[in-house]
CSV table of C-alpha atoms in Angstrom, one decimal:
chain,number,residue,atom,x,y,z
A,76,MET,CA,-84.1,22.7,-164.0
A,77,GLY,CA,-82.3,25.4,-161.8
A,78,LYS,CA,-83.2,27.7,-159.2
A,79,ALA,CA,-83.9,31.4,-159.4
A,80,SER,CA,-84.0,34.0,-156.7
A,81,ILE,CA,-85.3,37.5,-157.1
A,82,ILE,CA,-85.1,40.4,-154.5
A,83,VAL,CA,-87.9,42.8,-155.1
A,84,PHE,CA,-86.5,45.9,-153.2
A,85,SER,CA,-88.5,48.5,-155.6
A,86,GLY,CA,-92.1,49.3,-155.2
A,87,ASP,CA,-92.3,50.9,-158.6
A,88,LEU,CA,-94.9,49.6,-161.0
A,89,ASP,CA,-92.5,49.0,-164.0
A,90,LYS,CA,-89.8,47.4,-162.1
A,91,ALA,CA,-92.4,45.0,-160.3
A,92,LEU,CA,-93.6,44.3,-163.8
A,93,ALA,CA,-90.1,43.2,-164.9
A,94,ALA,CA,-89.6,41.2,-161.6
A,95,LEU,CA,-93.0,39.3,-162.1
A,96,THR,CA,-92.0,38.9,-165.7
A,97,VAL,CA,-88.8,37.2,-164.8
A,98,ALA,CA,-90.2,35.3,-162.2
A,99,THR,CA,-93.3,33.8,-164.0
A,100,GLY,CA,-91.1,33.2,-167.0
A,101,ALA,CA,-88.6,31.2,-165.0
A,102,ALA,CA,-91.3,29.2,-163.3
A,103,ALA,CA,-93.0,28.4,-166.4
A,104,SER,CA,-89.7,27.3,-167.7
A,105,GLY,CA,-89.6,24.7,-164.9
A,106,MET,CA,-87.2,26.8,-162.6
A,107,ASP,CA,-87.7,26.9,-158.8
A,108,VAL,CA,-88.4,30.5,-158.2
A,109,THR,CA,-88.3,32.4,-155.1
A,110,MET,CA,-89.1,36.1,-154.7
A,111,PHE,CA,-87.8,38.1,-151.7
A,112,PHE,CA,-89.9,41.3,-151.1
A,113,THR,CA,-88.0,43.8,-149.0
A,114,PHE,CA,-88.6,47.5,-148.2
A,115,TRP,CA,-90.4,49.2,-151.0
A,116,GLY,CA,-91.0,46.0,-152.5
A,117,LEU,CA,-93.3,45.1,-149.9
A,118,ASN,CA,-96.0,47.6,-151.5
A,119,VAL,CA,-96.2,45.3,-154.4
A,120,ILE,CA,-97.5,42.5,-152.2
A,121,LYS,CA,-99.5,44.9,-149.9
A,122,LYS,CA,-103.3,44.4,-149.8
A,123,GLY,CA,-105.4,47.2,-151.2
A,124,GLY,CA,-106.7,50.2,-149.2
A,125,ALA,CA,-104.9,52.9,-147.2
A,126,TRP,CA,-105.3,52.2,-143.7
A,127,LYS,CA,-102.7,49.5,-142.5
A,128,GLY,CA,-99.5,49.5,-140.4
A,129,GLU,CA,-98.6,48.8,-136.9
A,130,GLY,CA,-99.4,51.8,-134.5
A,131,PHE,CA,-99.8,55.4,-135.2
A,132,MET,CA,-96.7,55.9,-136.9
A,133,GLY,CA,-96.9,52.8,-139.1
A,134,LYS,CA,-100.4,53.8,-140.1
A,135,MET,CA,-99.0,57.3,-141.2
A,136,PHE,CA,-96.1,55.6,-143.1
A,137,ASN,CA,-98.4,53.2,-144.8
A,138,LEU,CA,-100.8,55.7,-145.8
A,139,MET,CA,-98.0,57.4,-147.6
A,140,ALA,CA,-96.4,54.2,-148.9
A,141,ARG,CA,-99.6,52.7,-150.5
A,142,GLY,CA,-99.3,49.4,-152.1
A,143,GLY,CA,-101.3,47.0,-154.3
A,144,ASP,CA,-103.2,48.9,-157.2
A,145,ALA,CA,-101.6,52.2,-156.0
A,146,ILE,CA,-98.0,51.8,-157.1
A,147,GLY,CA,-96.8,54.0,-159.8
A,148,PRO,CA,-93.9,54.0,-162.4
A,149,SER,CA,-90.4,54.8,-161.4
A,150,ARG,CA,-90.4,57.9,-163.7
A,151,LEU,CA,-93.1,60.3,-165.0
A,152,ASN,CA,-95.6,59.4,-162.3
A,153,MET,CA,-96.5,63.0,-162.1
A,154,LEU,CA,-98.8,62.8,-159.1
A,155,GLY,CA,-100.5,59.6,-160.3
A,156,MET,CA,-101.1,60.7,-163.9
A,157,GLY,CA,-98.3,58.5,-165.1
A,158,ARG,CA,-99.5,55.6,-163.2
A,159,TRP,CA,-103.1,56.1,-164.8
A,160,LEU,CA,-101.5,56.5,-168.3
A,161,MET,CA,-99.4,53.5,-167.9
A,162,LYS,CA,-101.9,51.2,-166.6
A,163,ARG,CA,-104.3,52.3,-169.6
A,164,MET,CA,-101.6,51.7,-172.0
A,165,MET,CA,-100.7,48.2,-170.4
A,166,LYS,CA,-104.5,47.3,-170.6
A,167,LYS,CA,-104.6,48.3,-174.4
A,168,LYS,CA,-101.5,46.4,-175.3
A,169,ASN,CA,-102.8,43.4,-173.3
A,170,VAL,CA,-100.0,43.4,-170.9
A,171,LYS,CA,-101.1,41.9,-167.4
A,172,LEU,CA,-101.0,44.3,-164.3
A,173,PRO,CA,-98.8,43.2,-161.4
A,174,GLN,CA,-101.8,42.1,-159.4
A,175,GLU,CA,-102.8,39.7,-162.3
A,176,MET,CA,-99.1,38.6,-162.6
A,177,ILE,CA,-98.9,37.8,-158.9
A,178,ALA,CA,-101.8,35.3,-159.5
A,179,ASP,CA,-99.9,33.6,-162.3
A,180,ALA,CA,-96.8,33.4,-160.5
A,181,ARG,CA,-98.5,31.6,-157.4
A,182,GLU,CA,-100.2,29.2,-159.7
A,183,LEU,CA,-96.9,28.2,-161.1
A,184,GLY,CA,-95.6,27.6,-157.7
A,185,VAL,CA,-93.3,30.7,-157.2
A,186,THR,CA,-92.4,31.2,-153.3
A,187,PHE,CA,-93.2,34.5,-151.8
A,188,LEU,CA,-91.0,35.5,-148.9
A,189,ALA,CA,-91.1,38.8,-147.1
A,190,CYS,CA,-88.2,40.4,-145.3
A,191,GLU,CA,-88.8,40.6,-141.4
A,192,MET,CA,-86.5,43.6,-140.8
A,193,SER,CA,-87.8,45.8,-143.5
A,194,MET,CA,-91.6,45.1,-142.3
A,195,ARG,CA,-90.5,46.2,-138.7
A,196,VAL,CA,-89.0,49.4,-140.1
A,197,MET,CA,-91.9,50.2,-142.2
A,198,GLY,CA,-94.3,49.1,-139.5
A,199,VAL,CA,-96.0,46.6,-141.9
A,200,ARG,CA,-97.6,43.7,-140.4
A,201,LYS,CA,-98.2,40.2,-142.0
A,202,GLU,CA,-101.8,40.9,-142.3
A,203,ASP,CA,-101.2,43.9,-144.2
A,204,LEU,CA,-99.7,41.7,-147.2
A,205,ILE,CA,-101.3,39.2,-149.3
A,206,PRO,CA,-100.7,35.6,-148.2
A,207,VAL,CA,-96.9,35.0,-148.3
A,208,ASP,CA,-95.2,31.6,-147.7
A,209,ASP,CA,-93.0,32.8,-145.0
A,210,VAL,CA,-91.6,36.0,-143.4
A,211,VAL,CA,-87.8,35.5,-143.1
A,212,GLY,CA,-84.4,37.1,-142.3
A,213,VAL,CA,-81.2,37.4,-144.4
A,214,ALA,CA,-79.9,33.9,-143.7
A,215,THR,CA,-82.7,32.2,-145.6
A,216,TYR,CA,-82.2,34.4,-148.5
A,217,VAL,CA,-78.3,33.6,-148.5
A,218,GLN,CA,-79.2,30.1,-148.3
A,219,GLU,CA,-81.5,30.2,-151.2
A,220,ALA,CA,-79.4,32.5,-153.4
A,221,SER,CA,-76.4,30.6,-152.9
A,222,LYS,CA,-78.1,27.7,-154.7
A,223,ALA,CA,-79.3,29.9,-157.5
A,224,ASP,CA,-78.6,30.0,-161.2
A,225,ILE,CA,-80.1,33.2,-161.6
A,226,ALA,CA,-80.3,35.8,-159.0
A,227,LEU,CA,-81.5,39.2,-159.2
A,228,PHE,CA,-81.9,42.5,-157.3
A,229,ILE,CA,-84.8,44.6,-158.8
B,130,MET,CA,-99.0,18.8,-189.0
B,131,ASN,CA,-101.7,17.2,-186.8
B,132,SER,CA,-102.0,18.0,-183.2
B,133,ASP,CA,-103.6,16.9,-180.0
B,134,VAL,CA,-104.3,20.1,-178.4
B,135,ARG,CA,-104.5,23.6,-179.7
B,136,LEU,CA,-103.6,26.6,-177.6
B,137,ASP,CA,-104.5,30.2,-178.9
B,138,CYS,CA,-102.2,32.6,-177.5
B,139,THR,CA,-102.5,35.3,-180.2
B,140,GLY,CA,-103.0,38.9,-179.0
B,141,MET,CA,-100.9,37.9,-175.9
B,142,VAL,CA,-97.5,39.4,-175.0
B,143,CYS,CA,-94.5,38.2,-173.1
B,144,PRO,CA,-94.5,36.6,-170.9
B,145,GLN,CA,-98.2,35.2,-171.3
B,146,PRO,CA,-97.8,32.8,-174.1
B,147,ILE,CA,-95.1,31.0,-172.1
B,148,VAL,CA,-97.0,31.1,-168.9
B,149,GLU,CA,-100.3,29.5,-170.7
B,150,LEU,CA,-97.7,27.0,-172.5
B,151,ALA,CA,-96.6,25.8,-169.1
B,152,LYS,CA,-100.1,25.7,-167.7
B,153,GLN,CA,-101.4,23.5,-170.8
B,154,ARG,CA,-98.3,21.3,-170.6
B,155,ARG,CA,-99.3,20.3,-167.1
B,156,LYS,CA,-102.5,18.9,-168.4
B,157,MET,CA,-100.9,16.9,-171.2
B,158,ASP,CA,-99.5,13.5,-171.2
B,159,PRO,CA,-96.0,12.8,-172.7
B,160,GLY,CA,-95.9,12.0,-176.4
B,161,GLU,CA,-98.8,14.4,-177.3
B,162,ILE,CA,-98.5,17.2,-179.7
B,163,LEU,CA,-99.4,20.7,-178.8
B,164,GLU,CA,-100.1,23.3,-181.4
B,165,LEU,CA,-99.6,26.9,-180.2
B,166,TRP,CA,-100.7,30.1,-182.0
B,167,ALA,CA,-98.9,33.3,-181.4
B,168,ASP,CA,-98.6,36.5,-183.0
B,169,ASP,CA,-96.1,38.3,-180.7
B,170,GLU,CA,-92.5,38.8,-182.3
B,171,GLY,CA,-90.8,37.4,-179.1
B,172,ALA,CA,-92.5,34.2,-179.4
B,173,LYS,CA,-90.2,33.0,-182.5
B,174,ARG,CA,-87.4,32.7,-180.1
B,175,ASP,CA,-89.2,32.1,-176.9
B,176,ILE,CA,-91.1,29.0,-177.7
B,177,PRO,CA,-88.1,27.1,-178.8
B,178,ALA,CA,-85.9,28.4,-175.9
B,179,TRP,CA,-88.8,27.3,-173.6
B,180,CYS,CA,-88.7,23.8,-175.1
B,181,GLU,CA,-85.0,23.6,-174.7
B,182,GLN,CA,-85.3,24.7,-171.0
B,183,THR,CA,-87.9,22.4,-170.2
B,184,GLY,CA,-86.8,19.3,-172.3
B,185,ASN,CA,-89.9,19.2,-174.5
B,186,GLU,CA,-89.3,18.7,-178.1
B,187,PHE,CA,-89.8,21.6,-180.6
B,188,LEU,CA,-91.2,20.3,-183.9
B,189,GLY,CA,-91.1,23.3,-186.0
B,190,SER,CA,-93.4,26.5,-186.8
B,191,GLU,CA,-95.7,27.4,-189.8
B,192,GLU,CA,-96.4,31.0,-190.8
B,193,ASN,CA,-100.2,31.4,-191.2
B,194,GLY,CA,-100.9,35.0,-192.2
B,195,SER,CA,-101.2,37.2,-189.2
B,196,PHE,CA,-99.9,34.5,-186.8
B,197,VAL,CA,-97.5,31.7,-186.5
B,198,LYS,CA,-98.3,28.1,-185.4
B,199,TYR,CA,-95.8,26.2,-183.2
B,200,PHE,CA,-95.8,22.6,-182.7
B,201,ILE,CA,-94.4,21.0,-179.7
B,202,ARG,CA,-94.3,17.2,-178.6
B,203,THR,CA,-94.5,16.9,-174.9
B,204,VAL,CA,-91.7,14.8,-173.1
């Protein structure tokens, strides 16, 4: 049925929604799907709450780079007003939020991999993330993506 | 058309009907007929596309007022 490999670099609500839509759609169509979360994309799979990270700098950084429910749209966020408005519109139009789509993706067997290097740079520990299948490096990505029929960077 | 299972996806938007369809398919045996109801415009192409991609057989659709009935035979 083929293989899909998606790098989630962005931590924006709209881009996470697009990545998760492709991932769940591909998995629902019988594809073997892997999502690689790296840099700001780690915010998409961060647990809720503010106080996370490795050491003082990690804690300060992750306080600014909040994840989970706190991620906002790539445009018109306007100090969180855009996020609030977009989420309300999504609810009204019956579009699932990223957190709900992650549950669907997991149920359909999508593999979640977190990038080790960006976790180190941003002071993100494994326990700051929702459960992932593995923490990996670029060679794992290359191995997966070289076999993929669909490869995306979002 | 008679069906073994009915799945109501009215009110859902992309990708939910496909996600629900895949979940339902797992619970069914080969040769059964699934009747899926959907009212989003995207489903008109998405349901046959899902069938082609997964090897299940698309039997056709029926307009039914505010929604469309899609018939799929599991393979």
